[in-house]
Amino acid sequence: MRLHFLELVWFSTYAELRAERSRSYLGLAWWLVEPALMMAAFWLVFDRILGTGGPGYLPFLLIGLVVWQWLKSSVVHAGQAIWQNLALIHQVRMPVLVFPFVHFLADVIKFGVVFVLLLAVLWLAGYPPNAAYLSLPLLLLCMALCAVGGGLLLAALMPLLPDLRFVVEQLLTVLMFLSGVVFALERVPAPYAEWLAWNPVLMLLDALRGVLLHGRWPDWMALLRVAASALALAAVGVVCVQRLAPRYPKIAV
């Protein structure tokens, strides 16, 4: 059964990527264009106009926007996956977990290509690979687990509450500004920094920038706590989808 599930996810992901390439002229390029446009806007506002960016702000900003694009897309796409496929669920009996995992895996593959390009850009900009790169798999795995957990929770609820898709877009915009995408945690006043430090995305972004820009190893204990929380969130998401799965075929489309 597990092998059948994995085969179904891999085959469906391949089909999804091919379909996306055929129906979109930009395709993967949009994953490069959108962060570049946002980077230019934030750099102009925070660095040129307000003067709060500081040295090295462009690579700092680029890392944050590329990673955030992946996390946001993963949560949104996985979160809408079951709701968008309710008609198919009515016709075919199959594990509903396939739908969010297909979208998540497709986004992981696209992010992998963009992340390699990001590393090349950083290298050309004077930030070569370093020994701390060995921590990248664990950092990216923690981020992936956060995205899986958030996406699965939304995927479980979206068929029952379709209007959530409007709320999620606004919440993700707010979360972006609370996750250190455009600012460094060390520049936040102490009382606020203590509260923001509870945000796992901010902690992971800060650790990733430390690795890529400064060759600094992450705080392993903090990373372990975030990993445990992300794994728990992903497990809760899986349980929620499985518990609500019998209700999806009964929802009118």
PDB file of C-alpha atoms in Angstrom:
ATOM      1  CA  MET A   1       0.000   0.000   0.000  1.00  0.00           C
ATOM      2  CA  ARG A   2       2.803   2.416   0.912  1.00  0.00           C
ATOM      3  CA  LEU A   3       4.643   1.631  -2.328  1.00  0.00           C
ATOM      4  CA  HIS A   4       1.452   2.160  -4.309  1.00  0.00           C
ATOM      5  CA  PHE A   5       0.957   5.545  -2.618  1.00  0.00           C
ATOM      6  CA  LEU A   6       4.519   6.678  -3.400  1.00  0.00           C
ATOM      7  CA  GLU A   7       4.274   5.525  -7.010  1.00  0.00           C
ATOM      8  CA  LEU A   8       0.992   7.399  -7.395  1.00  0.00           C
ATOM      9  CA  VAL A   9       2.503  10.571  -5.930  1.00  0.00           C
ATOM     10  CA  TRP A  10       5.583  10.402  -8.180  1.00  0.00           C
ATOM     11  CA  PHE A  11       3.585   9.713 -11.345  1.00  0.00           C
ATOM     12  CA  SER A  12       1.037  12.426 -10.544  1.00  0.00           C
ATOM     13  CA  THR A  13       3.808  14.921  -9.755  1.00  0.00           C
ATOM     14  CA  TYR A  14       5.460  14.247 -13.105  1.00  0.00           C
ATOM     15  CA  ALA A  15       2.103  14.735 -14.842  1.00  0.00           C
ATOM     16  CA  GLU A  16       1.461  17.955 -12.888  1.00  0.00           C
ATOM     17  CA  LEU A  17       4.849  19.424 -13.845  1.00  0.00           C
ATOM     18  CA  ARG A  18       4.334  18.579 -17.514  1.00  0.00           C
ATOM     19  CA  ALA A  19       0.840  20.063 -17.473  1.00  0.00           C
ATOM     20  CA  GLU A  20       2.090  23.232 -15.776  1.00  0.00           C
ATOM     21  CA  ARG A  21       4.839  23.620 -18.366  1.00  0.00           C
ATOM     22  CA  SER A  22       2.354  23.271 -21.224  1.00  0.00           C
ATOM     23  CA  ARG A  23      -0.236  25.706 -19.834  1.00  0.00           C
ATOM     24  CA  SER A  24       2.175  28.411 -18.684  1.00  0.00           C
ATOM     25  CA  TYR A  25       4.630  30.377 -20.771  1.00  0.00           C
ATOM     26  CA  LEU A  26       6.615  31.437 -17.709  1.00  0.00           C
ATOM     27  CA  GLY A  27       6.496  28.139 -15.788  1.00  0.00           C
ATOM     28  CA  LEU A  28       9.598  27.782 -13.617  1.00  0.00           C
ATOM     29  CA  ALA A  29      10.798  31.232 -14.695  1.00  0.00           C
ATOM     30  CA  TRP A  30       8.077  32.805 -12.542  1.00  0.00           C
ATOM     31  CA  TRP A  31       9.844  31.383  -9.486  1.00  0.00           C
ATOM     32  CA  LEU A  32      12.781  33.588 -10.504  1.00  0.00           C
ATOM     33  CA  VAL A  33      10.848  36.606 -11.760  1.00  0.00           C
ATOM     34  CA  GLU A  34       8.594  37.098  -8.712  1.00  0.00           C
ATOM     35  CA  PRO A  35      11.390  37.153  -6.076  1.00  0.00           C
ATOM     36  CA  ALA A  36      13.456  39.401  -8.353  1.00  0.00           C
ATOM     37  CA  LEU A  37      10.607  41.922  -8.681  1.00  0.00           C
ATOM     38  CA  MET A  38       9.889  41.855  -4.951  1.00  0.00           C
ATOM     39  CA  MET A  39      13.602  42.164  -4.175  1.00  0.00           C
ATOM     40  CA  ALA A  40      13.855  45.263  -6.352  1.00  0.00           C
ATOM     41  CA  ALA A  41      10.828  46.832  -4.646  1.00  0.00           C
ATOM     42  CA  PHE A  42      11.938  46.091  -1.073  1.00  0.00           C
ATOM     43  CA  TRP A  43      15.535  47.126  -1.820  1.00  0.00           C
ATOM     44  CA  LEU A  44      14.312  50.453  -3.224  1.00  0.00           C
ATOM     45  CA  VAL A  45      12.077  51.137  -0.208  1.00  0.00           C
ATOM     46  CA  PHE A  46      14.184  49.846   2.691  1.00  0.00           C
ATOM     47  CA  ASP A  47      17.701  50.482   1.391  1.00  0.00           C
ATOM     48  CA  ARG A  48      17.519  53.460  -0.982  1.00  0.00           C
ATOM     49  CA  ILE A  49      14.571  55.454   0.419  1.00  0.00           C
ATOM     50  CA  LEU A  50      14.518  54.611   4.143  1.00  0.00           C
ATOM     51  CA  GLY A  51      18.229  53.783   4.418  1.00  0.00           C
ATOM     52  CA  THR A  52      17.632  50.822   6.766  1.00  0.00           C
ATOM     53  CA  GLY A  53      19.021  48.067   4.553  1.00  0.00           C
ATOM     54  CA  GLY A  54      22.739  48.254   5.236  1.00  0.00           C
ATOM     55  CA  PRO A  55      25.688  46.425   3.624  1.00  0.00           C
ATOM     56  CA  GLY A  56      24.886  43.119   1.969  1.00  0.00           C
ATOM     57  CA  TYR A  57      21.147  43.782   2.011  1.00  0.00           C
ATOM     58  CA  LEU A  58      20.533  42.554  -1.549  1.00  0.00           C
ATOM     59  CA  PRO A  59      21.786  38.953  -1.017  1.00  0.00           C
ATOM     60  CA  PHE A  60      20.127  38.964   2.415  1.00  0.00           C
ATOM     61  CA  LEU A  61      16.829  39.956   0.804  1.00  0.00           C
ATOM     62  CA  LEU A  62      17.192  37.535  -2.105  1.00  0.00           C
ATOM     63  CA  ILE A  63      17.589  34.529   0.214  1.00  0.00           C
ATOM     64  CA  GLY A  64      14.531  35.510   2.216  1.00  0.00           C
ATOM     65  CA  LEU A  65      12.306  36.074  -0.815  1.00  0.00           C
ATOM     66  CA  VAL A  66      13.324  32.884  -2.647  1.00  0.00           C
ATOM     67  CA  VAL A  67      12.681  30.737   0.424  1.00  0.00           C
ATOM     68  CA  TRP A  68       9.445  32.533   1.235  1.00  0.00           C
ATOM     69  CA  GLN A  69       8.206  32.040  -2.330  1.00  0.00           C
ATOM     70  CA  TRP A  70       8.676  28.292  -1.858  1.00  0.00           C
ATOM     71  CA  LEU A  71       6.998  28.150   1.557  1.00  0.00           C
ATOM     72  CA  LYS A  72       4.054  30.304   0.494  1.00  0.00           C
ATOM     73  CA  SER A  73       3.494  28.404  -2.752  1.00  0.00           C
ATOM     74  CA  SER A  74       3.735  25.042  -0.989  1.00  0.00           C
ATOM     75  CA  VAL A  75       1.174  25.994   1.661  1.00  0.00           C
ATOM     76  CA  VAL A  76      -1.260  27.558  -0.821  1.00  0.00           C
ATOM     77  CA  HIS A  77      -1.016  24.829  -3.472  1.00  0.00           C
ATOM     78  CA  ALA A  78      -1.179  21.926  -1.014  1.00  0.00           C
ATOM     79  CA  GLY A  79      -3.914  23.670   0.958  1.00  0.00           C
ATOM     80  CA  GLN A  80      -6.207  23.921  -2.068  1.00  0.00           C
ATOM     81  CA  ALA A  81      -5.348  20.510  -3.532  1.00  0.00           C
ATOM     82  CA  ILE A  82      -8.200  18.424  -2.053  1.00  0.00           C
ATOM     83  CA  TRP A  83     -10.797  21.164  -2.542  1.00  0.00           C
ATOM     84  CA  GLN A  84      -9.839  21.565  -6.209  1.00  0.00           C
ATOM     85  CA  ASN A  85     -10.114  17.816  -6.793  1.00  0.00           C
ATOM     86  CA  LEU A  86     -13.465  17.147  -5.088  1.00  0.00           C
ATOM     87  CA  ALA A  87     -15.040  16.207  -8.432  1.00  0.00           C
ATOM     88  CA  LEU A  88     -12.369  13.540  -8.981  1.00  0.00           C
ATOM     89  CA  ILE A  89     -12.754  12.303  -5.393  1.00  0.00           C
ATOM     90  CA  HIS A  90     -16.467  11.745  -6.136  1.00  0.00           C
ATOM     91  CA  GLN A  91     -15.584   9.562  -9.118  1.00  0.00           C
ATOM     92  CA  VAL A  92     -12.446   7.674  -8.075  1.00  0.00           C
ATOM     93  CA  ARG A  93     -11.618   6.023  -4.788  1.00  0.00           C
ATOM     94  CA  MET A  94      -8.042   6.946  -3.907  1.00  0.00           C
ATOM     95  CA  PRO A  95      -6.061   8.247  -0.898  1.00  0.00           C
ATOM     96  CA  VAL A  96      -6.854  11.950  -0.609  1.00  0.00           C
ATOM     97  CA  LEU A  97      -3.388  12.590   0.813  1.00  0.00           C
ATOM     98  CA  VAL A  98      -2.072  12.111  -2.716  1.00  0.00           C
ATOM     99  CA  PHE A  99      -3.396  15.499  -3.838  1.00  0.00           C
ATOM    100  CA  PRO A 100      -1.560  17.801  -1.373  1.00  0.00           C
ATOM    101  CA  PHE A 101       1.621  15.726  -1.547  1.00  0.00           C
ATOM    102  CA  VAL A 102       1.685  15.939  -5.351  1.00  0.00           C
ATOM    103  CA  HIS A 103       1.558  19.731  -5.234  1.00  0.00           C
ATOM    104  CA  PHE A 104       4.082  19.865  -2.435  1.00  0.00           C
ATOM    105  CA  LEU A 105       6.546  17.597  -4.257  1.00  0.00           C
ATOM    106  CA  ALA A 106       6.141  19.610  -7.468  1.00  0.00           C
ATOM    107  CA  ASP A 107       6.976  22.784  -5.547  1.00  0.00           C
ATOM    108  CA  VAL A 108       9.989  21.096  -3.923  1.00  0.00           C
ATOM    109  CA  ILE A 109      11.372  20.139  -7.330  1.00  0.00           C
ATOM    110  CA  LYS A 110      10.927  23.669  -8.685  1.00  0.00           C
ATOM    111  CA  PHE A 111      12.469  25.152  -5.551  1.00  0.00           C
ATOM    112  CA  GLY A 112      15.441  22.782  -5.871  1.00  0.00           C
ATOM    113  CA  VAL A 113      16.265  24.219  -9.298  1.00  0.00           C
ATOM    114  CA  VAL A 114      15.839  27.812  -8.089  1.00  0.00           C
ATOM    115  CA  PHE A 115      17.908  27.151  -4.940  1.00  0.00           C
ATOM    116  CA  VAL A 116      20.841  25.867  -7.004  1.00  0.00           C
ATOM    117  CA  LEU A 117      20.649  29.052  -9.087  1.00  0.00           C
ATOM    118  CA  LEU A 118      20.533  31.075  -5.861  1.00  0.00           C
ATOM    119  CA  LEU A 119      23.737  29.400  -4.630  1.00  0.00           C
ATOM    120  CA  ALA A 120      25.412  30.214  -7.951  1.00  0.00           C
ATOM    121  CA  VAL A 121      24.354  33.873  -7.709  1.00  0.00           C
ATOM    122  CA  LEU A 122      25.668  34.096  -4.148  1.00  0.00           C
ATOM    123  CA  TRP A 123      28.965  32.539  -5.219  1.00  0.00           C
ATOM    124  CA  LEU A 124      29.354  35.086  -8.016  1.00  0.00           C
ATOM    125  CA  ALA A 125      28.483  37.854  -5.551  1.00  0.00           C
ATOM    126  CA  GLY A 126      31.356  36.870  -3.260  1.00  0.00           C
ATOM    127  CA  TYR A 127      29.722  34.319  -0.947  1.00  0.00           C
ATOM    128  CA  PRO A 128      31.393  30.990  -1.853  1.00  0.00           C
ATOM    129  CA  PRO A 129      30.431  27.581  -0.421  1.00  0.00           C
ATOM    130  CA  ASN A 130      31.653  26.844   3.097  1.00  0.00           C
ATOM    131  CA  ALA A 131      31.753  23.984   5.602  1.00  0.00           C
ATOM    132  CA  ALA A 132      28.452  25.080   7.171  1.00  0.00           C
ATOM    133  CA  TYR A 133      26.726  24.012   3.915  1.00  0.00           C
ATOM    134  CA  LEU A 134      26.607  20.546   5.498  1.00  0.00           C
ATOM    135  CA  SER A 135      23.756  21.796   7.666  1.00  0.00           C
ATOM    136  CA  LEU A 136      21.637  22.827   4.653  1.00  0.00           C
ATOM    137  CA  PRO A 137      19.776  19.490   4.281  1.00  0.00           C
ATOM    138  CA  LEU A 138      18.524  19.664   7.859  1.00  0.00           C
ATOM    139  CA  LEU A 139      17.587  23.337   7.585  1.00  0.00           C
ATOM    140  CA  LEU A 140      15.667  22.780   4.346  1.00  0.00           C
ATOM    141  CA  LEU A 141      14.020  19.645   5.759  1.00  0.00           C
ATOM    142  CA  CYS A 142      12.734  21.661   8.736  1.00  0.00           C
ATOM    143  CA  MET A 143      11.318  24.269   6.365  1.00  0.00           C
ATOM    144  CA  ALA A 144       9.706  21.555   4.272  1.00  0.00           C
ATOM    145  CA  LEU A 145       8.064  20.014   7.345  1.00  0.00           C
ATOM    146  CA  CYS A 146       6.665  23.423   8.331  1.00  0.00           C
ATOM    147  CA  ALA A 147       5.201  23.815   4.834  1.00  0.00           C
ATOM    148  CA  VAL A 148       3.797  20.271   4.854  1.00  0.00           C
ATOM    149  CA  GLY A 149       2.126  20.769   8.216  1.00  0.00           C
ATOM    150  CA  GLY A 150       0.572  24.100   7.284  1.00  0.00           C
ATOM    151  CA  GLY A 151      -0.465  22.855   3.848  1.00  0.00           C
ATOM    152  CA  LEU A 152      -2.070  19.664   5.164  1.00  0.00           C
ATOM    153  CA  LEU A 153      -4.040  21.496   7.844  1.00  0.00           C
ATOM    154  CA  LEU A 154      -5.415  23.826   5.185  1.00  0.00           C
ATOM    155  CA  ALA A 155      -6.024  20.913   2.818  1.00  0.00           C
ATOM    156  CA  ALA A 156      -8.085  19.180   5.504  1.00  0.00           C
ATOM    157  CA  LEU A 157     -10.273  22.229   6.199  1.00  0.00           C
ATOM    158  CA  MET A 158     -10.540  23.883   2.776  1.00  0.00           C
ATOM    159  CA  PRO A 159     -13.203  21.494   1.348  1.00  0.00           C
ATOM    160  CA  LEU A 160     -15.395  22.235   4.386  1.00  0.00           C
ATOM    161  CA  LEU A 161     -14.622  25.978   4.478  1.00  0.00           C
ATOM    162  CA  PRO A 162     -13.754  27.078   0.910  1.00  0.00           C
ATOM    163  CA  ASP A 163     -13.646  30.757   1.875  1.00  0.00           C
ATOM    164  CA  LEU A 164     -10.483  30.008   3.832  1.00  0.00           C
ATOM    165  CA  ARG A 165      -8.540  30.567   0.623  1.00  0.00           C
ATOM    166  CA  PHE A 166      -9.244  34.303   0.854  1.00  0.00           C
ATOM    167  CA  VAL A 167      -8.199  34.472   4.504  1.00  0.00           C
ATOM    168  CA  VAL A 168      -5.006  32.464   3.930  1.00  0.00           C
ATOM    169  CA  GLU A 169      -3.643  34.905   1.349  1.00  0.00           C
ATOM    170  CA  GLN A 170      -3.944  37.776   3.828  1.00  0.00           C
ATOM    171  CA  LEU A 171      -2.521  35.768   6.720  1.00  0.00           C
ATOM    172  CA  LEU A 172       0.483  34.726   4.642  1.00  0.00           C
ATOM    173  CA  THR A 173       1.183  38.343   3.734  1.00  0.00           C
ATOM    174  CA  VAL A 174       1.169  39.270   7.425  1.00  0.00           C
ATOM    175  CA  LEU A 175       3.319  36.239   8.250  1.00  0.00           C
ATOM    176  CA  MET A 176       5.872  37.279   5.637  1.00  0.00           C
ATOM    177  CA  PHE A 177       6.480  40.560   7.444  1.00  0.00           C
ATOM    178  CA  LEU A 178       6.747  38.735  10.782  1.00  0.00           C
ATOM    179  CA  SER A 179       9.187  36.118   9.500  1.00  0.00           C
ATOM    180  CA  GLY A 180      12.282  38.209   8.868  1.00  0.00           C
ATOM    181  CA  VAL A 181      12.009  38.059   5.099  1.00  0.00           C
ATOM    182  CA  VAL A 182      12.876  41.757   4.751  1.00  0.00           C
ATOM    183  CA  PHE A 183      14.635  42.445   8.069  1.00  0.00           C
ATOM    184  CA  ALA A 184      17.261  40.852  10.309  1.00  0.00           C
ATOM    185  CA  LEU A 185      16.286  39.625  13.757  1.00  0.00           C
ATOM    186  CA  GLU A 186      19.297  41.322  15.384  1.00  0.00           C
ATOM    187  CA  ARG A 187      17.996  44.726  14.256  1.00  0.00           C
ATOM    188  CA  VAL A 188      14.686  44.291  16.090  1.00  0.00           C
ATOM    189  CA  PRO A 189      14.402  45.915  19.571  1.00  0.00           C
ATOM    190  CA  ALA A 190      14.786  43.377  22.389  1.00  0.00           C
ATOM    191  CA  PRO A 191      11.153  43.171  23.626  1.00  0.00           C
ATOM    192  CA  TYR A 192       9.858  42.495  20.116  1.00  0.00           C
ATOM    193  CA  ALA A 193      12.738  40.203  19.168  1.00  0.00           C
ATOM    194  CA  GLU A 194      11.860  37.852  22.043  1.00  0.00           C
ATOM    195  CA  TRP A 195       8.342  37.422  20.687  1.00  0.00           C
ATOM    196  CA  LEU A 196       9.386  37.146  17.054  1.00  0.00           C
ATOM    197  CA  ALA A 197      11.940  34.475  17.976  1.00  0.00           C
ATOM    198  CA  TRP A 198       9.033  32.080  18.568  1.00  0.00           C
ATOM    199  CA  ASN A 199       8.330  32.146  14.825  1.00  0.00           C
ATOM    200  CA  PRO A 200      10.014  28.996  13.425  1.00  0.00           C
ATOM    201  CA  VAL A 201      10.188  30.432   9.901  1.00  0.00           C
ATOM    202  CA  LEU A 202      12.120  33.448  11.180  1.00  0.00           C
ATOM    203  CA  MET A 203      14.532  31.225  13.100  1.00  0.00           C
ATOM    204  CA  LEU A 204      15.113  28.983  10.099  1.00  0.00           C
ATOM    205  CA  LEU A 205      15.622  31.924   7.739  1.00  0.00           C
ATOM    206  CA  ASP A 206      18.085  33.493  10.155  1.00  0.00           C
ATOM    207  CA  ALA A 207      20.010  30.204  10.381  1.00  0.00           C
ATOM    208  CA  LEU A 208      19.994  29.757   6.589  1.00  0.00           C
ATOM    209  CA  ARG A 209      21.349  33.254   6.011  1.00  0.00           C
ATOM    210  CA  GLY A 210      24.036  32.605   8.606  1.00  0.00           C
ATOM    211  CA  VAL A 211      25.145  29.532   6.669  1.00  0.00           C
ATOM    212  CA  LEU A 212      25.019  31.053   3.175  1.00  0.00           C
ATOM    213  CA  LEU A 213      26.356  34.538   3.920  1.00  0.00           C
ATOM    214  CA  HIS A 214      28.635  34.113   6.919  1.00  0.00           C
ATOM    215  CA  GLY A 215      29.600  30.425   7.041  1.00  0.00           C
ATOM    216  CA  ARG A 216      28.015  30.252  10.493  1.00  0.00           C
ATOM    217  CA  TRP A 217      26.730  26.925  11.795  1.00  0.00           C
ATOM    218  CA  PRO A 218      23.141  26.983  13.107  1.00  0.00           C
ATOM    219  CA  ASP A 219      22.232  26.675  16.769  1.00  0.00           C
ATOM    220  CA  TRP A 220      21.703  22.907  16.898  1.00  0.00           C
ATOM    221  CA  MET A 221      19.494  22.891  20.000  1.00  0.00           C
ATOM    222  CA  ALA A 222      17.227  25.590  18.596  1.00  0.00           C
ATOM    223  CA  LEU A 223      17.148  23.761  15.270  1.00  0.00           C
ATOM    224  CA  LEU A 224      16.233  20.505  17.022  1.00  0.00           C
ATOM    225  CA  ARG A 225      13.314  22.210  18.788  1.00  0.00           C
ATOM    226  CA  VAL A 226      12.069  23.679  15.520  1.00  0.00           C
ATOM    227  CA  ALA A 227      12.445  20.303  13.790  1.00  0.00           C
ATOM    228  CA  ALA A 228      10.412  18.579  16.516  1.00  0.00           C
ATOM    229  CA  SER A 229       7.675  21.224  16.289  1.00  0.00           C
ATOM    230  CA  ALA A 230       7.603  21.033  12.486  1.00  0.00           C
ATOM    231  CA  LEU A 231       7.394  17.235  12.574  1.00  0.00           C
ATOM    232  CA  ALA A 232       4.532  17.411  15.077  1.00  0.00           C
ATOM    233  CA  LEU A 233       2.707  19.937  12.863  1.00  0.00           C
ATOM    234  CA  ALA A 234       3.126  17.686   9.816  1.00  0.00           C
ATOM    235  CA  ALA A 235       1.819  14.680  11.802  1.00  0.00           C
ATOM    236  CA  VAL A 236      -1.219  16.661  12.955  1.00  0.00           C
ATOM    237  CA  GLY A 237      -1.874  17.647   9.341  1.00  0.00           C
ATOM    238  CA  VAL A 238      -1.791  14.026   8.160  1.00  0.00           C
ATOM    239  CA  VAL A 239      -4.150  12.944  10.951  1.00  0.00           C
ATOM    240  CA  CYS A 240      -6.603  15.765  10.173  1.00  0.00           C
ATOM    241  CA  VAL A 241      -6.771  14.845   6.480  1.00  0.00           C
ATOM    242  CA  GLN A 242      -7.268  11.156   7.261  1.00  0.00           C
ATOM    243  CA  ARG A 243      -9.973  11.853   9.856  1.00  0.00           C
ATOM    244  CA  LEU A 244     -11.928  14.136   7.521  1.00  0.00           C
ATOM    245  CA  ALA A 245     -11.370  12.061   4.345  1.00  0.00           C
ATOM    246  CA  PRO A 246     -14.720  10.156   4.621  1.00  0.00           C
ATOM    247  CA  ARG A 247     -16.590  13.481   4.487  1.00  0.00           C
ATOM    248  CA  TYR A 248     -15.083  14.762   1.232  1.00  0.00           C
ATOM    249  CA  PRO A 249     -17.054  12.497  -1.164  1.00  0.00           C
ATOM    250  CA  LYS A 250     -20.283  13.780   0.438  1.00  0.00           C
ATOM    251  CA  ILE A 251     -19.515  17.461  -0.265  1.00  0.00           C
ATOM    252  CA  ALA A 252     -21.457  18.911  -3.190  1.00  0.00           C
ATOM    253  CA  VAL A 253     -19.393  20.273  -6.062  1.00  0.00           C
TER     254      VAL A 253
END
